[in-house]
């Protein structure tokens, strides 16, 4: 997977995040799939679609973490450590 492909997947994921509206679930249900449909044209027909999407997502996550670390003046590992509990809580909430 080329860096340009990774960036293209990251842009699609940003579009999907933009379409996601926590205040309007119905709108999100319609808009997010439309945004994610672009993934098919990027990775459809490849041998390992999941890997390509994962690399794009990692590219996006890395950029976001680097941005937050830079703005806050902390190490990227501190940002990652701060994110971990958020996802642990989400898992706990969805399991309850």
Short mmCIF file of N, CA and C in Angstrom, two decimals:
data_model
loop_
_atom_site.label_atom_id
_atom_site.label_comp_id
_atom_site.label_asym_id
_atom_site.label_seq_id
_atom_site.Cartn_x
_atom_site.Cartn_y
_atom_site.Cartn_z
N UNK A 1 0.84 -1.17 0.00
CA UNK A 1 0.00 0.00 0.00
C UNK A 1 0.89 1.24 0.00
N UNK A 2 0.60 2.14 -0.90
CA UNK A 2 1.41 3.35 -0.99
C UNK A 2 0.96 4.37 0.05
N UNK A 3 1.81 5.35 0.28
CA UNK A 3 1.47 6.40 1.22
C UNK A 3 0.26 7.19 0.72
N UNK A 4 0.17 7.39 -0.60
CA UNK A 4 -0.98 8.12 -1.16
C UNK A 4 -2.28 7.35 -0.90
N UNK A 5 -2.24 6.02 -1.02
CA UNK A 5 -3.44 5.21 -0.73
C UNK A 5 -3.81 5.33 0.74
N UNK A 6 -2.81 5.31 1.62
CA UNK A 6 -3.08 5.47 3.06
C UNK A 6 -3.72 6.82 3.33
N UNK A 7 -3.21 7.86 2.68
CA UNK A 7 -3.77 9.20 2.88
C UNK A 7 -5.20 9.28 2.32
N UNK A 8 -5.45 8.62 1.21
CA UNK A 8 -6.80 8.62 0.62
C UNK A 8 -7.79 7.96 1.58
N UNK A 9 -7.40 6.84 2.17
CA UNK A 9 -8.27 6.16 3.14
C UNK A 9 -8.48 7.07 4.35
N UNK A 10 -7.43 7.72 4.80
CA UNK A 10 -7.55 8.64 5.95
C UNK A 10 -8.53 9.77 5.63
N UNK A 11 -8.49 10.29 4.41
CA UNK A 11 -9.43 11.36 4.02
C UNK A 11 -10.87 10.85 4.04
N UNK A 12 -11.09 9.63 3.57
CA UNK A 12 -12.44 9.05 3.61
C UNK A 12 -12.90 8.92 5.05
N UNK A 13 -12.02 8.48 5.93
CA UNK A 13 -12.39 8.34 7.33
C UNK A 13 -12.69 9.70 7.96
N UNK A 14 -11.94 10.74 7.56
CA UNK A 14 -12.26 12.09 8.03
C UNK A 14 -13.63 12.53 7.54
N UNK A 15 -13.97 12.20 6.31
CA UNK A 15 -15.31 12.51 5.78
C UNK A 15 -16.38 11.82 6.61
N UNK A 16 -16.13 10.57 6.97
CA UNK A 16 -17.11 9.83 7.77
C UNK A 16 -17.22 10.43 9.17
N UNK A 17 -16.10 10.84 9.74
CA UNK A 17 -16.15 11.48 11.06
C UNK A 17 -16.90 12.82 11.00
N UNK A 18 -16.74 13.52 9.90
CA UNK A 18 -17.46 14.79 9.71
C UNK A 18 -18.97 14.52 9.63
N UNK A 19 -19.34 13.44 8.96
CA UNK A 19 -20.76 13.10 8.80
C UNK A 19 -21.38 12.58 10.09
N UNK A 20 -20.57 12.05 10.98
CA UNK A 20 -21.07 11.50 12.24
C UNK A 20 -21.55 12.63 13.14
N UNK A 21 -22.82 12.61 13.49
CA UNK A 21 -23.40 13.65 14.33
C UNK A 21 -23.98 13.00 15.58
N UNK A 22 -23.26 13.08 16.69
CA UNK A 22 -23.75 12.43 17.92
C UNK A 22 -25.11 12.96 18.37
N UNK A 23 -25.46 14.18 17.95
CA UNK A 23 -26.74 14.76 18.35
C UNK A 23 -27.89 14.33 17.44
N UNK A 24 -27.56 13.76 16.29
CA UNK A 24 -28.60 13.37 15.32
C UNK A 24 -28.27 11.98 14.76
N UNK A 25 -28.70 10.98 15.49
CA UNK A 25 -28.39 9.60 15.11
C UNK A 25 -28.96 9.25 13.73
N UNK A 26 -30.17 9.69 13.44
CA UNK A 26 -30.80 9.37 12.15
C UNK A 26 -29.99 9.93 10.99
N UNK A 27 -29.50 11.15 11.14
CA UNK A 27 -28.68 11.74 10.07
C UNK A 27 -27.37 10.98 9.92
N UNK A 28 -26.80 10.57 11.03
CA UNK A 28 -25.55 9.80 10.98
C UNK A 28 -25.74 8.47 10.27
N UNK A 29 -26.87 7.82 10.54
CA UNK A 29 -27.15 6.52 9.92
C UNK A 29 -27.21 6.65 8.40
N UNK A 30 -27.66 7.80 7.91
CA UNK A 30 -27.71 8.03 6.47
C UNK A 30 -26.38 8.52 5.91
N UNK A 31 -25.73 9.44 6.59
CA UNK A 31 -24.56 10.12 6.05
C UNK A 31 -23.26 9.31 6.15
N UNK A 32 -23.06 8.63 7.25
CA UNK A 32 -21.79 7.91 7.45
C UNK A 32 -21.61 6.81 6.40
N UNK A 33 -22.60 5.98 6.12
CA UNK A 33 -22.40 4.97 5.07
C UNK A 33 -22.07 5.57 3.71
N UNK A 34 -22.67 6.73 3.40
CA UNK A 34 -22.35 7.39 2.14
C UNK A 34 -20.88 7.81 2.11
N UNK A 35 -20.41 8.35 3.20
CA UNK A 35 -19.01 8.76 3.26
C UNK A 35 -18.08 7.53 3.17
N UNK A 36 -18.44 6.48 3.85
CA UNK A 36 -17.60 5.28 3.85
C UNK A 36 -17.67 4.51 2.53
N UNK A 37 -18.69 4.76 1.73
CA UNK A 37 -18.82 4.07 0.44
C UNK A 37 -17.61 4.35 -0.46
N UNK A 38 -16.95 5.46 -0.23
CA UNK A 38 -15.75 5.77 -1.01
C UNK A 38 -14.65 4.75 -0.78
N UNK A 39 -14.68 4.06 0.34
CA UNK A 39 -13.66 3.05 0.61
C UNK A 39 -13.68 1.94 -0.44
N UNK A 40 -14.86 1.61 -0.90
CA UNK A 40 -14.97 0.54 -1.89
C UNK A 40 -14.15 0.86 -3.14
N UNK A 41 -14.21 2.10 -3.58
CA UNK A 41 -13.44 2.46 -4.78
C UNK A 41 -11.94 2.48 -4.50
N UNK A 42 -11.56 2.70 -3.25
CA UNK A 42 -10.14 2.75 -2.91
C UNK A 42 -9.54 1.37 -2.69
N UNK A 43 -10.29 0.50 -2.02
CA UNK A 43 -9.70 -0.79 -1.63
C UNK A 43 -10.44 -1.99 -2.23
N UNK A 44 -11.57 -1.76 -2.86
CA UNK A 44 -12.35 -2.86 -3.43
C UNK A 44 -11.55 -3.63 -4.47
N UNK A 45 -11.63 -4.93 -4.38
CA UNK A 45 -10.95 -5.77 -5.36
C UNK A 45 -9.50 -6.06 -5.03
N UNK A 46 -9.00 -5.50 -3.93
CA UNK A 46 -7.63 -5.81 -3.54
C UNK A 46 -7.61 -7.09 -2.72
N UNK A 47 -6.44 -7.64 -2.59
CA UNK A 47 -6.31 -8.91 -1.86
C UNK A 47 -6.61 -8.76 -0.38
N UNK A 48 -6.26 -7.64 0.19
CA UNK A 48 -6.43 -7.47 1.63
C UNK A 48 -7.04 -6.11 1.94
N UNK A 49 -8.35 -6.00 1.78
CA UNK A 49 -9.06 -4.74 1.99
C UNK A 49 -8.94 -4.26 3.43
N UNK A 50 -9.04 -5.18 4.37
CA UNK A 50 -9.01 -4.81 5.78
C UNK A 50 -7.67 -4.18 6.13
N UNK A 51 -6.60 -4.76 5.66
CA UNK A 51 -5.27 -4.22 5.94
C UNK A 51 -5.14 -2.80 5.40
N UNK A 52 -5.65 -2.55 4.22
CA UNK A 52 -5.55 -1.22 3.64
C UNK A 52 -6.33 -0.19 4.45
N UNK A 53 -7.52 -0.55 4.88
CA UNK A 53 -8.32 0.37 5.69
C UNK A 53 -7.63 0.58 7.04
N UNK A 54 -7.09 -0.48 7.61
CA UNK A 54 -6.40 -0.36 8.89
C UNK A 54 -5.19 0.58 8.78
N UNK A 55 -4.42 0.46 7.71
CA UNK A 55 -3.27 1.34 7.54
C UNK A 55 -3.73 2.79 7.37
N UNK A 56 -4.79 3.02 6.64
CA UNK A 56 -5.32 4.37 6.49
C UNK A 56 -5.79 4.93 7.82
N UNK A 57 -6.46 4.09 8.61
CA UNK A 57 -6.94 4.51 9.92
C UNK A 57 -5.76 4.82 10.85
N UNK A 58 -4.73 4.01 10.76
CA UNK A 58 -3.53 4.26 11.57
C UNK A 58 -2.86 5.56 11.15
N UNK A 59 -2.83 5.84 9.86
CA UNK A 59 -2.26 7.09 9.36
C UNK A 59 -3.03 8.28 9.94
N UNK A 60 -4.35 8.19 9.91
CA UNK A 60 -5.19 9.25 10.46
C UNK A 60 -4.98 9.39 11.96
N UNK A 61 -5.01 8.27 12.67
CA UNK A 61 -4.83 8.31 14.13
C UNK A 61 -3.47 8.89 14.49
N UNK A 62 -2.44 8.49 13.77
CA UNK A 62 -1.09 8.99 14.04
C UNK A 62 -1.04 10.51 13.87
N UNK A 63 -1.65 11.02 12.80
CA UNK A 63 -1.66 12.46 12.56
C UNK A 63 -2.41 13.20 13.66
N UNK A 64 -3.54 12.65 14.09
CA UNK A 64 -4.33 13.29 15.15
C UNK A 64 -3.57 13.30 16.47
N UNK A 65 -2.94 12.19 16.79
CA UNK A 65 -2.17 12.09 18.03
C UNK A 65 -0.99 13.05 18.00
N UNK A 66 -0.30 13.13 16.85
CA UNK A 66 0.83 14.05 16.72
C UNK A 66 0.37 15.50 16.87
N UNK A 67 -0.79 15.82 16.31
CA UNK A 67 -1.33 17.18 16.42
C UNK A 67 -1.64 17.54 17.87
N UNK A 68 -2.33 16.65 18.56
CA UNK A 68 -2.68 16.91 19.96
C UNK A 68 -1.41 17.02 20.80
N UNK A 69 -0.45 16.15 20.58
CA UNK A 69 0.80 16.19 21.33
C UNK A 69 1.52 17.51 21.11
N UNK A 70 1.52 17.97 19.87
CA UNK A 70 2.18 19.24 19.54
C UNK A 70 1.48 20.42 20.20
N UNK A 71 0.16 20.44 20.13
CA UNK A 71 -0.61 21.55 20.71
C UNK A 71 -0.46 21.57 22.23
N UNK A 72 -0.50 20.40 22.84
CA UNK A 72 -0.42 20.30 24.30
C UNK A 72 1.01 20.33 24.82
N UNK A 73 1.99 20.16 23.93
CA UNK A 73 3.39 20.15 24.35
C UNK A 73 3.76 18.93 25.16
N UNK A 74 3.17 17.79 24.78
CA UNK A 74 3.47 16.54 25.48
C UNK A 74 3.95 15.50 24.46
N UNK A 75 4.42 14.39 24.97
CA UNK A 75 4.86 13.29 24.11
C UNK A 75 3.64 12.55 23.55
N UNK A 76 3.77 12.01 22.35
CA UNK A 76 2.65 11.29 21.72
C UNK A 76 2.20 10.11 22.57
N UNK A 77 3.12 9.49 23.32
CA UNK A 77 2.74 8.36 24.16
C UNK A 77 1.83 8.80 25.30
N UNK A 78 2.00 10.04 25.77
CA UNK A 78 1.09 10.58 26.79
C UNK A 78 -0.33 10.73 26.24
N UNK A 79 -0.43 11.15 24.98
CA UNK A 79 -1.74 11.29 24.34
C UNK A 79 -2.39 9.91 24.20
N UNK A 80 -1.62 8.94 23.75
CA UNK A 80 -2.15 7.58 23.61
C UNK A 80 -2.62 7.05 24.96
N UNK A 81 -1.82 7.27 25.99
CA UNK A 81 -2.18 6.82 27.34
C UNK A 81 -3.49 7.47 27.81
N UNK A 82 -3.68 8.75 27.46
CA UNK A 82 -4.91 9.45 27.85
C UNK A 82 -6.13 8.92 27.10
N UNK A 83 -5.92 8.40 25.89
CA UNK A 83 -7.04 7.86 25.11
C UNK A 83 -7.50 6.49 25.59
N UNK A 84 -6.59 5.70 26.12
CA UNK A 84 -6.93 4.32 26.52
C UNK A 84 -8.15 4.22 27.43
N UNK A 85 -8.23 5.00 28.50
CA UNK A 85 -9.40 4.87 29.37
C UNK A 85 -10.72 5.21 28.67
N UNK A 86 -10.68 6.11 27.70
CA UNK A 86 -11.91 6.45 26.98
C UNK A 86 -12.50 5.24 26.29
N UNK A 87 -11.65 4.43 25.71
CA UNK A 87 -12.14 3.25 25.01
C UNK A 87 -12.47 2.13 25.97
N UNK A 88 -11.81 2.07 27.10
CA UNK A 88 -12.15 1.07 28.11
C UNK A 88 -13.53 1.34 28.66
N UNK A 89 -13.85 2.63 28.88
CA UNK A 89 -15.17 3.00 29.38
C UNK A 89 -16.24 2.69 28.36
N UNK A 90 -15.96 2.95 27.07
CA UNK A 90 -16.93 2.66 26.01
C UNK A 90 -17.24 1.17 25.98
N UNK A 91 -16.22 0.37 26.08
CA UNK A 91 -16.44 -1.09 26.06
C UNK A 91 -17.30 -1.49 27.24
N UNK A 92 -17.04 -0.92 28.41
CA UNK A 92 -17.82 -1.23 29.60
C UNK A 92 -19.27 -0.79 29.47
N UNK A 93 -19.49 0.38 28.87
CA UNK A 93 -20.85 0.90 28.69
C UNK A 93 -21.64 0.05 27.73
N UNK A 94 -21.00 -0.38 26.65
CA UNK A 94 -21.72 -1.17 25.65
C UNK A 94 -21.99 -2.59 26.16
N UNK A 95 -21.17 -3.08 27.06
CA UNK A 95 -21.38 -4.43 27.59
C UNK A 95 -22.49 -4.45 28.63
N UNK A 96 -22.73 -3.30 29.28
CA UNK A 96 -23.75 -3.24 30.35
C UNK A 96 -25.14 -3.26 29.82
#
